[in-house]
Short mmCIF file of C-alpha atoms in Angstrom, two decimals:
data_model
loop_
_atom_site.label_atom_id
_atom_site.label_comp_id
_atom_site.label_asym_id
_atom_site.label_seq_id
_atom_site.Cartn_x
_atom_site.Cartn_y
_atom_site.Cartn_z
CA UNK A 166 15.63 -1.39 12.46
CA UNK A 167 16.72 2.03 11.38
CA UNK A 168 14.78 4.72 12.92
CA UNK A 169 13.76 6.17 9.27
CA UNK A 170 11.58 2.72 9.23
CA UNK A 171 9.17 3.32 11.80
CA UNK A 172 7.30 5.45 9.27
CA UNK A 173 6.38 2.67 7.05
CA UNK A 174 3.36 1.36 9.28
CA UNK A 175 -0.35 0.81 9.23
CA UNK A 176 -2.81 1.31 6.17
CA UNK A 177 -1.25 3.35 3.15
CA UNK A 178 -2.93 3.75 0.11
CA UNK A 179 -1.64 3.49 -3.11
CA UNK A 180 -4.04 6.15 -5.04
CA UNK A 181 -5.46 6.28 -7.78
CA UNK A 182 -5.61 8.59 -10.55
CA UNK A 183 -8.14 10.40 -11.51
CA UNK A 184 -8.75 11.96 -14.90
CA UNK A 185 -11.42 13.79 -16.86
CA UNK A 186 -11.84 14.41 -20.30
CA UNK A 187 -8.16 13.16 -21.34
CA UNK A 188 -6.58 14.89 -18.19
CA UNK A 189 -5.85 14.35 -14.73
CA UNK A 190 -8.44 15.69 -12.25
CA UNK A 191 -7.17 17.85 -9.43
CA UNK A 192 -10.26 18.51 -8.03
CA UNK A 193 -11.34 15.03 -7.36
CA UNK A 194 -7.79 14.17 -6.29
CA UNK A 195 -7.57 16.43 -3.85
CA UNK A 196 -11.46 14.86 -2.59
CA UNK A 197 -9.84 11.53 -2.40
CA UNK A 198 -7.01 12.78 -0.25
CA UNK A 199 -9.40 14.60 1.71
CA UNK A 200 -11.41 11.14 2.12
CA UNK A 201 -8.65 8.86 2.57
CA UNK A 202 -7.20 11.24 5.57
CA UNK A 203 -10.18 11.15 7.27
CA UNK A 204 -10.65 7.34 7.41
CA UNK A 205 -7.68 7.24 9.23
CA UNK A 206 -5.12 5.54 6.74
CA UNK A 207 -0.97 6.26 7.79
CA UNK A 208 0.22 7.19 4.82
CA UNK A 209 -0.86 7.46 0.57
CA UNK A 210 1.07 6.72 -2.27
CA UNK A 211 1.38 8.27 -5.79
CA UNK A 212 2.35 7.15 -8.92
CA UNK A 213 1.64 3.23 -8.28
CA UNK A 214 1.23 0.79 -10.69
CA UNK A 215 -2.37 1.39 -9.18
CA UNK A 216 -2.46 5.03 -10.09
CA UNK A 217 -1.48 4.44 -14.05
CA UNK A 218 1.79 6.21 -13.62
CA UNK A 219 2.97 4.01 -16.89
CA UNK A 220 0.53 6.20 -18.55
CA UNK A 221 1.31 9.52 -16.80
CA UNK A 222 4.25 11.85 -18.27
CA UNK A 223 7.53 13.22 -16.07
CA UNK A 224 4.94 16.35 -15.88
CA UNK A 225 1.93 15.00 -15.14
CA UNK A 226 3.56 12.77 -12.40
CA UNK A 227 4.85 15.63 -10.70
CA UNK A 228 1.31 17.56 -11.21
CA UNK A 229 0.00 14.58 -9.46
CA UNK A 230 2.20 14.69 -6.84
CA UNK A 231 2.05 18.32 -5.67
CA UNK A 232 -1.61 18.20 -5.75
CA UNK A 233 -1.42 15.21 -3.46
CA UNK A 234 0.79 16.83 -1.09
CA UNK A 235 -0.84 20.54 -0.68
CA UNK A 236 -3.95 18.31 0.50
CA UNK A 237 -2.01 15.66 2.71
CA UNK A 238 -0.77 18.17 5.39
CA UNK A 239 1.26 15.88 7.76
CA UNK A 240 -0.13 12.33 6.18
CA UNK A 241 2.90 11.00 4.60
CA UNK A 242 3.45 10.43 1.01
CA UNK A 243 5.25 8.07 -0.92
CA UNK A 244 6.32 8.40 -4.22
CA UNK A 245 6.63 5.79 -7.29
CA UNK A 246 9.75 5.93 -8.96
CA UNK A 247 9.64 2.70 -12.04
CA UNK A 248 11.74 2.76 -14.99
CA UNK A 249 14.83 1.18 -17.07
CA UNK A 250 16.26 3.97 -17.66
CA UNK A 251 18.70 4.83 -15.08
CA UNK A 252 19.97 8.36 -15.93
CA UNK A 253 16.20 9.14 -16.63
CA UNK A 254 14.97 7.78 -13.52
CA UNK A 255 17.65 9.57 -11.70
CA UNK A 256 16.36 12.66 -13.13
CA UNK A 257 13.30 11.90 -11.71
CA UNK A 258 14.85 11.37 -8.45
CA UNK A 259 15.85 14.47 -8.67
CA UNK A 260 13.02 16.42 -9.32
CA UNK A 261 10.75 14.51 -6.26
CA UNK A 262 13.88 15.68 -3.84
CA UNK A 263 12.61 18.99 -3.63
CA UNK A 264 9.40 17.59 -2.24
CA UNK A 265 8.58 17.06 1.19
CA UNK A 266 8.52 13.39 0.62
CA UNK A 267 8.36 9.95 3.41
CA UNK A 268 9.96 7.63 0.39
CA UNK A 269 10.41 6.78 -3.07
CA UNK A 270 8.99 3.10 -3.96
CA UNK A 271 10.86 1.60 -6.61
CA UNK A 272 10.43 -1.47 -8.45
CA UNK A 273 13.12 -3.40 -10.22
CA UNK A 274 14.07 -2.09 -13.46
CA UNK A 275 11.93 -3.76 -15.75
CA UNK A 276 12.07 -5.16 -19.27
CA UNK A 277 15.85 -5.30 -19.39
CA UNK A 278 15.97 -8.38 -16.95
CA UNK A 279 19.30 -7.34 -15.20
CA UNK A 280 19.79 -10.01 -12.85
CA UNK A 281 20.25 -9.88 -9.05
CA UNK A 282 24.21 -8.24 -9.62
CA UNK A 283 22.58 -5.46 -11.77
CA UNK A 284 18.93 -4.98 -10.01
CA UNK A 285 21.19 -4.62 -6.43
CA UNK A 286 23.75 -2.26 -8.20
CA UNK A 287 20.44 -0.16 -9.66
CA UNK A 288 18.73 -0.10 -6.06
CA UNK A 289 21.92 1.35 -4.22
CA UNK A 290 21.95 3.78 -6.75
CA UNK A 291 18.89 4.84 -6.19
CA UNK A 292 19.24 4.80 -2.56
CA UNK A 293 22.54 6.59 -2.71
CA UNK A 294 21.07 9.34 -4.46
CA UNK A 295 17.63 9.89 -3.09
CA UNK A 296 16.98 12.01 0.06
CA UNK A 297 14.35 10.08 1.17
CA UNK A 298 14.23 6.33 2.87
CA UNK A 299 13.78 3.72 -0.41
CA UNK A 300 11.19 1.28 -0.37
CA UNK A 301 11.81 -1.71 -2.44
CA UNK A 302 8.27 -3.22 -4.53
CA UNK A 303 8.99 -6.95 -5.07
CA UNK A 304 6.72 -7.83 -7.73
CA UNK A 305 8.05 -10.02 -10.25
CA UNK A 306 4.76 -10.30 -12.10
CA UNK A 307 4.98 -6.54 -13.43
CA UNK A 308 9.13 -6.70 -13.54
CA UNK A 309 9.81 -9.98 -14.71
CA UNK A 310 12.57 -9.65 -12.24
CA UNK A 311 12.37 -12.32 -9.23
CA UNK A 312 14.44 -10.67 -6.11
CA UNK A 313 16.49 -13.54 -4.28
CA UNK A 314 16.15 -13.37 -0.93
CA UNK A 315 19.97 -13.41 -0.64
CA UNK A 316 19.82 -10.06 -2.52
CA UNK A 317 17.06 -8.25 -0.91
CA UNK A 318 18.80 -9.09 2.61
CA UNK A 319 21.86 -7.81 1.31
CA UNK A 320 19.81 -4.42 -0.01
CA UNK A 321 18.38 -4.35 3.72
CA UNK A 322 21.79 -3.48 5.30
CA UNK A 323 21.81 -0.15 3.67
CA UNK A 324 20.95 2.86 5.52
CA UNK A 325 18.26 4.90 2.92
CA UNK A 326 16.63 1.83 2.41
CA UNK A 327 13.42 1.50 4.95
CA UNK A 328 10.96 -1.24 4.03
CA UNK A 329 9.64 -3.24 1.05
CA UNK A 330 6.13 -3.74 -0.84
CA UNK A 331 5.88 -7.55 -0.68
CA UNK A 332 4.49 -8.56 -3.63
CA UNK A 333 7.54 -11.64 -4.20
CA UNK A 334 4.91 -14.27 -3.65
CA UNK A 335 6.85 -16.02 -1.22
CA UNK A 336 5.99 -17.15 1.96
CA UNK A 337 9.64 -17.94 2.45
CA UNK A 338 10.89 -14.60 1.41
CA UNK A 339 8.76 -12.71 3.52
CA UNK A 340 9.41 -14.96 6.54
CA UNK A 341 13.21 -14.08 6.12
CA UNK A 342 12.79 -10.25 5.96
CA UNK A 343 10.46 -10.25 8.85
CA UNK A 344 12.80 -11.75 10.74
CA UNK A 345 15.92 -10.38 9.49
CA UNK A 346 14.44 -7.22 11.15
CA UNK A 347 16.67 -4.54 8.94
CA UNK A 348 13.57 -3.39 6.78
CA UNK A 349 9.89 -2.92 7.89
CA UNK A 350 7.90 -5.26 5.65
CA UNK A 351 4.28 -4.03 4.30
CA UNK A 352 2.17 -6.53 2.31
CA UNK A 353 1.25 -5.38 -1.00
CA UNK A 354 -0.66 -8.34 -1.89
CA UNK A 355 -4.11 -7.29 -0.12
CA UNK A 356 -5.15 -11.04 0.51
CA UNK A 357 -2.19 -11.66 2.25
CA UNK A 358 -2.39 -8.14 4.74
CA UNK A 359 -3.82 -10.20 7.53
CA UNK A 360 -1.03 -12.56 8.16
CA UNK A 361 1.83 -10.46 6.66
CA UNK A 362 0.74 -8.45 9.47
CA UNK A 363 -0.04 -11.69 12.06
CA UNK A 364 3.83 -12.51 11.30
CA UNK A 365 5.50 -9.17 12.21
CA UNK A 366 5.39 -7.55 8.86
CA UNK A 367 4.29 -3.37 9.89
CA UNK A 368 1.49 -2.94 7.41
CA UNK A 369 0.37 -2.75 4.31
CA UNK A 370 0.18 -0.71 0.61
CA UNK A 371 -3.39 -2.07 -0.24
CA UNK A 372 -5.28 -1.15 -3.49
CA UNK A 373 -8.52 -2.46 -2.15
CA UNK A 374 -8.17 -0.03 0.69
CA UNK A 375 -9.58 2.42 -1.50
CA UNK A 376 -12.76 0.90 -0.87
CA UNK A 377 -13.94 1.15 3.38
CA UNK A 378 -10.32 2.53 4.18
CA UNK A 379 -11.72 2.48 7.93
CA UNK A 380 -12.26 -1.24 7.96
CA UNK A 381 -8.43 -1.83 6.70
CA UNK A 382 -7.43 0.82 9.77
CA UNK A 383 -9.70 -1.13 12.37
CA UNK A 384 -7.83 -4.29 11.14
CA UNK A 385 -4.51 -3.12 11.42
CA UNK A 386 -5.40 -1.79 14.92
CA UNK A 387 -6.72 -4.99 16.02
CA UNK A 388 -3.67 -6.81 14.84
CA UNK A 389 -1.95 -4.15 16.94
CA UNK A 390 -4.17 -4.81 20.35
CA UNK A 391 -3.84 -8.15 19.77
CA UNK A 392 -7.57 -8.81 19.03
CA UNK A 393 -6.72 -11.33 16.35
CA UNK A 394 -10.86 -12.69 16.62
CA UNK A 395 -11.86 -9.10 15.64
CA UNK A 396 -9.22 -8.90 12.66
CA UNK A 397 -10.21 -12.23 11.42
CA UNK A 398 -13.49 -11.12 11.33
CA UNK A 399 -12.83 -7.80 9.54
CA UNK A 400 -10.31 -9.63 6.69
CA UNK A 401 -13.19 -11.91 6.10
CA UNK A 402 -15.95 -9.49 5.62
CA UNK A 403 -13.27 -8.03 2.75
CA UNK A 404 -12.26 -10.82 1.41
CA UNK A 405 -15.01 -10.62 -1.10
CA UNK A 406 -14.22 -7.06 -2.28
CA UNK A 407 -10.50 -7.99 -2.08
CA UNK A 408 -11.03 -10.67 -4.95
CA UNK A 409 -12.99 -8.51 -7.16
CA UNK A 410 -10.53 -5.78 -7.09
CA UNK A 411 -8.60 -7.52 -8.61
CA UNK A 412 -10.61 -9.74 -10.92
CA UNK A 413 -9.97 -7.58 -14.10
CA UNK A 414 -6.89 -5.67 -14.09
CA UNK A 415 -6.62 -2.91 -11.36
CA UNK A 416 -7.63 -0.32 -11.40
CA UNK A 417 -10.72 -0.57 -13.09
CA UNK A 418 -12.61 -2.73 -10.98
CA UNK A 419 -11.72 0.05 -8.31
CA UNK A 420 -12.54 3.38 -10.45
CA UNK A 421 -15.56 1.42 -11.07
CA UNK A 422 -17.30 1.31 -7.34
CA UNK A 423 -15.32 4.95 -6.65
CA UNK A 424 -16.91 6.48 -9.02
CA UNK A 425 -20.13 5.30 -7.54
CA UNK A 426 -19.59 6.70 -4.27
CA UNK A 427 -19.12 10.20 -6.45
CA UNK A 428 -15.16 10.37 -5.66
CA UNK A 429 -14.22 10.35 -9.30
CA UNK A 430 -15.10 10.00 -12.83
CA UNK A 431 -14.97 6.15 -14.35
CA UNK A 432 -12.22 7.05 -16.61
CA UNK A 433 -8.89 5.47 -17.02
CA UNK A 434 -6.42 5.55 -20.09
CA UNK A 435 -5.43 3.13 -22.57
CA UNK A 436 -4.28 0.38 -22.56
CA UNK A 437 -6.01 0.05 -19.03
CA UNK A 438 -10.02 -1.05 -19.41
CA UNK A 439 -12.65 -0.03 -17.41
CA UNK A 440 -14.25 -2.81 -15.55
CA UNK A 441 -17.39 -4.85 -17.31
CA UNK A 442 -20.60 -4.04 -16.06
CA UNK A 443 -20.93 -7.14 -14.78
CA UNK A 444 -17.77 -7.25 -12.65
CA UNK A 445 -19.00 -3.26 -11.68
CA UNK A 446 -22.76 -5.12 -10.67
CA UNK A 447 -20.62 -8.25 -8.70
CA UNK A 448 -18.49 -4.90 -6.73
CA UNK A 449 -21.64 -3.16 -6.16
CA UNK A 450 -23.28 -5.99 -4.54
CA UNK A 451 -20.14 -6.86 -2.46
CA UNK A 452 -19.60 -3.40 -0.98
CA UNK A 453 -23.39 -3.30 -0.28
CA UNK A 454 -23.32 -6.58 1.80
CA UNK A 455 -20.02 -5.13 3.43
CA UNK A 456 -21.92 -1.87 4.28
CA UNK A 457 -24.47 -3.84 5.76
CA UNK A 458 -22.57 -5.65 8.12
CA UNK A 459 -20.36 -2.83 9.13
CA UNK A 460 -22.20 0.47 8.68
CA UNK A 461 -20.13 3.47 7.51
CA UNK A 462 -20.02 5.89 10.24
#
């Protein structure tokens, strides 16, 4: 494994955005930054399906980002790069190359359906031209493109590529790039962080992280010390805010119980919803039972 790979470890969050009044909201951006750094998490990314980016513009995106990075200091950031465009999307590239960057995570171009020959030709591109280590998303629900595992061994060989978002829904898959060993493999399903992890993947780009980052850190490092028991235990006591995460479409259910805890304004922008008040009461109760069991420090 390349050396550029041992970056893409532990906890990273894939942020939110948040916005008032129509607009994206530095101020409580840089507060979640602020928060998420201080629970410990190795790394953040921006511009995630999870952070709207679909409905953020080439300026707001990069508003976004620098905001995220004059907070970060040394915590890494990672940068979404989705499109199916490719001169456009190399444009973009080139814009995020002037920033002090970890990686650029970049789905397969979606819409067109371009095959494995033409997704493979579109991530070397990418990785050819970007200055920073590419890390392949896998997630054929949002693409409608389904990586082979033939292809994303192939992609592993290259040298600016450095790990992959597993979202490919394959036990099989993910068994093969673990072992192949060429790419670091972080789970990006959160229900499947424990034994991604438990199998030799490095860590994970978990949405629900958002809510008790330090319990998601404490599990990683138990994976790490080899205190599976404790891990186990951790997993399951989120296992129940896990699922409602992701019971209406993220990242409402999130923005929801955030903006709760005061971090942010329950806004998001069309087409996303915000969550129901019911699902928001069911999230509520959840985080309260997980706050009982493990008190926040």
């Amino acid at each position: 494994m390349s050396s550029q790979s041992s970056l893409f470890q532990g906890v990273w969050v894939p942020l939110v955005t948040p916005f008032s009044g129509g607009a994206v909201d530095g101020g409580a951006l840089r507060r979640l930054v602020r928060h998420y750094a201080a629970a410990g998490v190795d790394g953040l990314v921006v511009c995630g399906s999870t952070g709207e980016a679909a409905s953020l513009d080439d300026a707001e995106q990069l508003a976004v980002l620098d905001a995220v990075l004059n907070e970060a200091g040394k915590l890494p950031v990672i940068m979404g790069l989705a499109g199916n465009h490719q001169g456009h999307v190399l444009q973009r590239l080139s814009a995020f190359g002037t920033r002090p960057l970890a990686g650029i995570l970049a789905p397969a171009p979606y819409y067109v359906r371009a095959g494995q020959e033409g997704a493979a030709a579109y991530f070397r591109c990418l990785a050819d031209a970007s200055r920073f280590p590419l890390v392949l998303y896998d997630i054929p629900y949002r693409t409608g493109t389904t990586l082979d595992t033939a292809t994303l061994l192939a992609l592993a060989a290259h040298p600016n590529i450095g790990a992959i978002k597993d979202c490919g829904g394959s036990l099989a898959k993910t068994l093969a790039l673990i072992a192949d060993g060429q790419m670091n493999v972080l789970a990006g399903e959160d229900l499947q962080s424990l034994s991604t992890l438990c199998l030799g993947g490095t860590g994970m780009i978990a949405a629900a992280a958002h809510i008790r980052p330090d319990l998601f850190v404490a599990m990683h490092q138990a994976v790490r010390a080899q205190q599976l028991d404790l891990a186990r235990k951790l997993f399951q006591a989120l296992v129940p805010v896990i699922q409602l995460a992701f019971e209406e479409p993220n990242p409402g259910p999130l923005k929801a119980q955030l903006g709760r805890q005061g971090l942010l304004t329950e806004e998001l922008r069309l087409p996303m919803p915000a969550a129901s008040v019911a699902l928001a009461a069911r999230m509520d109760a959840a985080v309260a039972g997980l706050n009982r069991q493990y008190p926040c420090q």
